[in-house]
Short mmCIF file of N, CA and C in Angstrom, two decimals:
data_model
loop_
_atom_site.label_atom_id
_atom_site.label_comp_id
_atom_site.label_asym_id
_atom_site.label_seq_id
_atom_site.Cartn_x
_atom_site.Cartn_y
_atom_site.Cartn_z
N UNK A 1 57.21 151.19 124.51
CA UNK A 1 56.42 150.63 123.46
C UNK A 1 56.23 149.14 123.66
N UNK A 2 55.29 148.57 122.93
CA UNK A 2 55.07 147.13 122.97
C UNK A 2 55.62 146.50 121.70
N UNK A 3 56.03 145.25 121.81
CA UNK A 3 56.55 144.52 120.65
C UNK A 3 55.42 144.25 119.67
N UNK A 4 55.72 144.35 118.40
CA UNK A 4 54.72 144.16 117.37
C UNK A 4 54.23 142.70 117.32
N UNK A 5 55.11 141.74 117.63
CA UNK A 5 54.67 140.34 117.64
C UNK A 5 53.67 140.10 118.77
N UNK A 6 53.86 140.77 119.89
CA UNK A 6 52.91 140.65 121.00
C UNK A 6 51.58 141.32 120.64
N UNK A 7 51.65 142.48 120.01
CA UNK A 7 50.45 143.18 119.59
C UNK A 7 49.61 142.32 118.65
N UNK A 8 50.28 141.66 117.72
CA UNK A 8 49.59 140.77 116.80
C UNK A 8 48.99 139.57 117.53
N UNK A 9 49.74 138.97 118.43
CA UNK A 9 49.23 137.84 119.22
C UNK A 9 48.03 138.24 120.06
N UNK A 10 48.10 139.40 120.70
CA UNK A 10 46.99 139.91 121.50
C UNK A 10 45.73 140.05 120.63
N UNK A 11 45.93 140.58 119.46
CA UNK A 11 44.80 140.80 118.54
C UNK A 11 44.16 139.48 118.12
N UNK A 12 45.00 138.49 117.80
CA UNK A 12 44.47 137.16 117.45
C UNK A 12 43.80 136.50 118.65
N UNK A 13 44.50 136.48 119.79
CA UNK A 13 44.00 135.77 120.97
C UNK A 13 42.67 136.32 121.46
N UNK A 14 42.51 137.63 121.43
CA UNK A 14 41.29 138.26 121.93
C UNK A 14 40.29 138.61 120.83
N UNK A 15 40.63 138.23 119.60
CA UNK A 15 39.74 138.47 118.45
C UNK A 15 39.27 139.93 118.39
N UNK A 16 40.25 140.81 118.30
CA UNK A 16 39.97 142.25 118.31
C UNK A 16 39.79 142.83 116.91
N UNK A 17 39.80 142.01 115.89
CA UNK A 17 39.83 142.48 114.51
C UNK A 17 38.69 143.39 114.10
N UNK A 18 37.50 143.17 114.61
CA UNK A 18 36.34 143.95 114.15
C UNK A 18 36.06 145.18 115.01
N UNK A 19 36.94 145.48 115.93
CA UNK A 19 36.70 146.61 116.83
C UNK A 19 37.42 147.87 116.35
N UNK A 20 36.93 149.00 116.80
CA UNK A 20 37.65 150.26 116.59
C UNK A 20 38.69 150.39 117.71
N UNK A 21 39.60 151.33 117.55
CA UNK A 21 40.59 151.57 118.59
C UNK A 21 39.89 151.99 119.89
N UNK A 22 38.86 152.80 119.79
CA UNK A 22 38.11 153.23 120.97
C UNK A 22 37.45 152.04 121.66
N UNK A 23 36.94 151.10 120.90
CA UNK A 23 36.31 149.91 121.49
C UNK A 23 37.34 149.03 122.20
N UNK A 24 38.55 148.93 121.65
CA UNK A 24 39.61 148.16 122.32
C UNK A 24 39.93 148.81 123.66
N UNK A 25 39.98 150.13 123.69
CA UNK A 25 40.24 150.82 124.95
C UNK A 25 39.12 150.58 125.95
N UNK A 26 37.87 150.72 125.53
CA UNK A 26 36.75 150.57 126.47
C UNK A 26 36.52 149.13 126.89
N UNK A 27 36.81 148.16 126.03
CA UNK A 27 36.56 146.75 126.35
C UNK A 27 37.76 146.02 126.94
N UNK A 28 38.97 146.51 126.67
CA UNK A 28 40.17 145.82 127.15
C UNK A 28 40.99 146.70 128.10
N UNK A 29 41.42 147.84 127.63
CA UNK A 29 42.37 148.66 128.39
C UNK A 29 41.77 149.17 129.70
N UNK A 30 40.61 149.80 129.64
CA UNK A 30 40.01 150.35 130.85
C UNK A 30 39.67 149.28 131.88
N UNK A 31 39.01 148.18 131.50
CA UNK A 31 38.75 147.13 132.50
C UNK A 31 40.04 146.52 133.07
N UNK A 32 41.04 146.32 132.23
CA UNK A 32 42.29 145.69 132.69
C UNK A 32 43.05 146.58 133.67
N UNK A 33 42.95 147.88 133.50
CA UNK A 33 43.69 148.80 134.38
C UNK A 33 42.88 149.26 135.58
N UNK A 34 41.59 148.98 135.60
CA UNK A 34 40.71 149.46 136.68
C UNK A 34 41.16 148.99 138.06
N UNK A 35 41.61 147.76 138.17
CA UNK A 35 42.02 147.22 139.47
C UNK A 35 43.49 147.46 139.78
N UNK A 36 44.13 148.26 138.97
CA UNK A 36 45.55 148.57 139.16
C UNK A 36 45.75 150.08 139.25
N UNK A 37 44.78 150.77 139.82
CA UNK A 37 44.90 152.21 140.02
C UNK A 37 44.92 153.00 138.72
N UNK A 38 44.29 152.44 137.69
CA UNK A 38 44.27 153.09 136.37
C UNK A 38 45.68 153.37 135.86
N UNK A 39 46.57 152.40 136.08
CA UNK A 39 47.94 152.52 135.61
C UNK A 39 47.99 152.50 134.08
N UNK A 40 49.16 152.75 133.55
CA UNK A 40 49.33 152.62 132.11
C UNK A 40 49.17 151.15 131.73
N UNK A 41 48.53 150.87 130.61
CA UNK A 41 48.31 149.50 130.15
C UNK A 41 49.63 148.74 130.07
N UNK A 42 50.70 149.40 129.61
CA UNK A 42 51.99 148.73 129.46
C UNK A 42 52.62 148.35 130.80
N UNK A 43 52.11 148.89 131.91
CA UNK A 43 52.64 148.55 133.22
C UNK A 43 51.93 147.35 133.85
N UNK A 44 50.92 146.82 133.20
CA UNK A 44 50.24 145.63 133.72
C UNK A 44 51.17 144.43 133.66
N UNK A 45 51.08 143.53 134.64
CA UNK A 45 51.99 142.38 134.69
C UNK A 45 51.99 141.51 133.43
N UNK A 46 50.86 141.38 132.75
CA UNK A 46 50.83 140.54 131.55
C UNK A 46 51.31 141.26 130.30
N UNK A 47 51.50 142.57 130.40
CA UNK A 47 51.98 143.35 129.25
C UNK A 47 53.47 143.70 129.42
N UNK A 48 53.87 144.01 130.62
CA UNK A 48 55.22 144.52 130.92
C UNK A 48 56.35 143.70 130.28
N UNK A 49 56.29 142.35 130.28
CA UNK A 49 57.39 141.59 129.67
C UNK A 49 57.54 141.81 128.16
N UNK A 50 56.55 142.40 127.53
CA UNK A 50 56.55 142.59 126.08
C UNK A 50 56.80 144.04 125.68
N UNK A 51 57.40 144.79 126.59
CA UNK A 51 57.65 146.21 126.34
C UNK A 51 59.14 146.50 126.28
N UNK A 52 59.46 147.63 125.74
CA UNK A 52 60.84 148.09 125.67
C UNK A 52 60.86 149.48 125.09
N UNK A 53 62.03 150.01 124.84
CA UNK A 53 62.11 151.35 124.25
C UNK A 53 61.42 151.37 122.87
N UNK A 54 60.66 152.38 122.63
CA UNK A 54 59.98 152.52 121.34
C UNK A 54 60.99 152.83 120.24
N UNK A 55 60.82 152.19 119.10
CA UNK A 55 61.69 152.47 117.95
C UNK A 55 60.93 153.15 116.82
N UNK A 56 59.60 153.15 116.92
CA UNK A 56 58.76 153.89 115.98
C UNK A 56 57.62 154.52 116.77
N UNK A 57 56.94 155.48 116.16
CA UNK A 57 55.79 156.11 116.79
C UNK A 57 54.58 155.84 115.91
N UNK A 58 53.52 155.37 116.51
CA UNK A 58 52.27 155.11 115.79
C UNK A 58 51.25 156.16 116.20
N UNK A 59 50.53 156.66 115.23
CA UNK A 59 49.42 157.56 115.48
C UNK A 59 48.15 156.85 115.02
N UNK A 60 47.04 157.14 115.66
CA UNK A 60 45.81 156.44 115.31
C UNK A 60 44.60 157.35 115.45
N UNK A 61 43.52 156.90 114.89
CA UNK A 61 42.22 157.57 115.00
C UNK A 61 41.36 156.71 115.93
N UNK A 62 40.73 157.32 116.91
CA UNK A 62 39.90 156.55 117.85
C UNK A 62 38.81 155.77 117.14
N UNK A 63 38.27 156.31 116.07
CA UNK A 63 37.21 155.63 115.33
C UNK A 63 37.73 154.68 114.26
N UNK A 64 39.06 154.63 114.11
CA UNK A 64 39.66 153.76 113.11
C UNK A 64 39.61 152.30 113.53
N UNK A 65 39.68 151.44 112.54
CA UNK A 65 39.65 150.00 112.81
C UNK A 65 40.97 149.54 113.45
N UNK A 66 40.86 148.76 114.51
CA UNK A 66 42.03 148.22 115.19
C UNK A 66 42.91 147.43 114.23
N UNK A 67 42.26 146.67 113.35
CA UNK A 67 43.02 145.85 112.40
C UNK A 67 43.92 146.71 111.52
N UNK A 68 43.48 147.89 111.15
CA UNK A 68 44.30 148.78 110.33
C UNK A 68 45.52 149.28 111.10
N UNK A 69 45.34 149.58 112.37
CA UNK A 69 46.45 150.02 113.21
C UNK A 69 47.48 148.90 113.37
N UNK A 70 47.01 147.69 113.64
CA UNK A 70 47.91 146.55 113.81
C UNK A 70 48.63 146.25 112.50
N UNK A 71 47.91 146.28 111.40
CA UNK A 71 48.53 146.02 110.09
C UNK A 71 49.60 147.06 109.79
N UNK A 72 49.34 148.32 110.09
CA UNK A 72 50.33 149.37 109.86
C UNK A 72 51.57 149.16 110.74
N UNK A 73 51.35 148.73 111.97
CA UNK A 73 52.48 148.47 112.87
C UNK A 73 53.32 147.30 112.38
N UNK A 74 52.67 146.31 111.79
CA UNK A 74 53.36 145.10 111.33
C UNK A 74 54.06 145.30 109.99
N UNK A 75 53.57 146.21 109.17
CA UNK A 75 54.11 146.39 107.83
C UNK A 75 55.59 146.73 107.88
N UNK A 76 56.40 145.87 107.33
CA UNK A 76 57.83 146.10 107.26
C UNK A 76 58.57 145.96 108.58
N UNK A 77 57.88 145.50 109.61
CA UNK A 77 58.49 145.42 110.93
C UNK A 77 59.44 144.23 111.02
N UNK A 78 60.56 144.44 111.68
CA UNK A 78 61.44 143.33 112.02
C UNK A 78 60.72 142.46 113.04
N UNK A 79 60.91 141.15 113.00
CA UNK A 79 60.21 140.26 113.95
C UNK A 79 60.44 140.61 115.42
N UNK A 80 61.54 141.24 115.73
CA UNK A 80 61.83 141.57 117.13
C UNK A 80 61.47 143.00 117.49
N UNK A 81 60.73 143.69 116.61
CA UNK A 81 60.32 145.06 116.92
C UNK A 81 58.95 145.08 117.53
#
């Protein structure tokens, strides 16, 4: 899993607030992994330092707003989760 503080920073830095989850995948995940043999996004060098064992499981809707997914992940989260 990825750390929630990193997920929030990524969202702010790349201004992903108005996108759907599917749009984040098509505009960020697929292009970022294309030159790395279509590896898992979490295995990319800029993501890997922010990963660890998952402590919660998130489910999402591809057409859902990215901001809602991030907000749900952050709700009640410990700063180091």
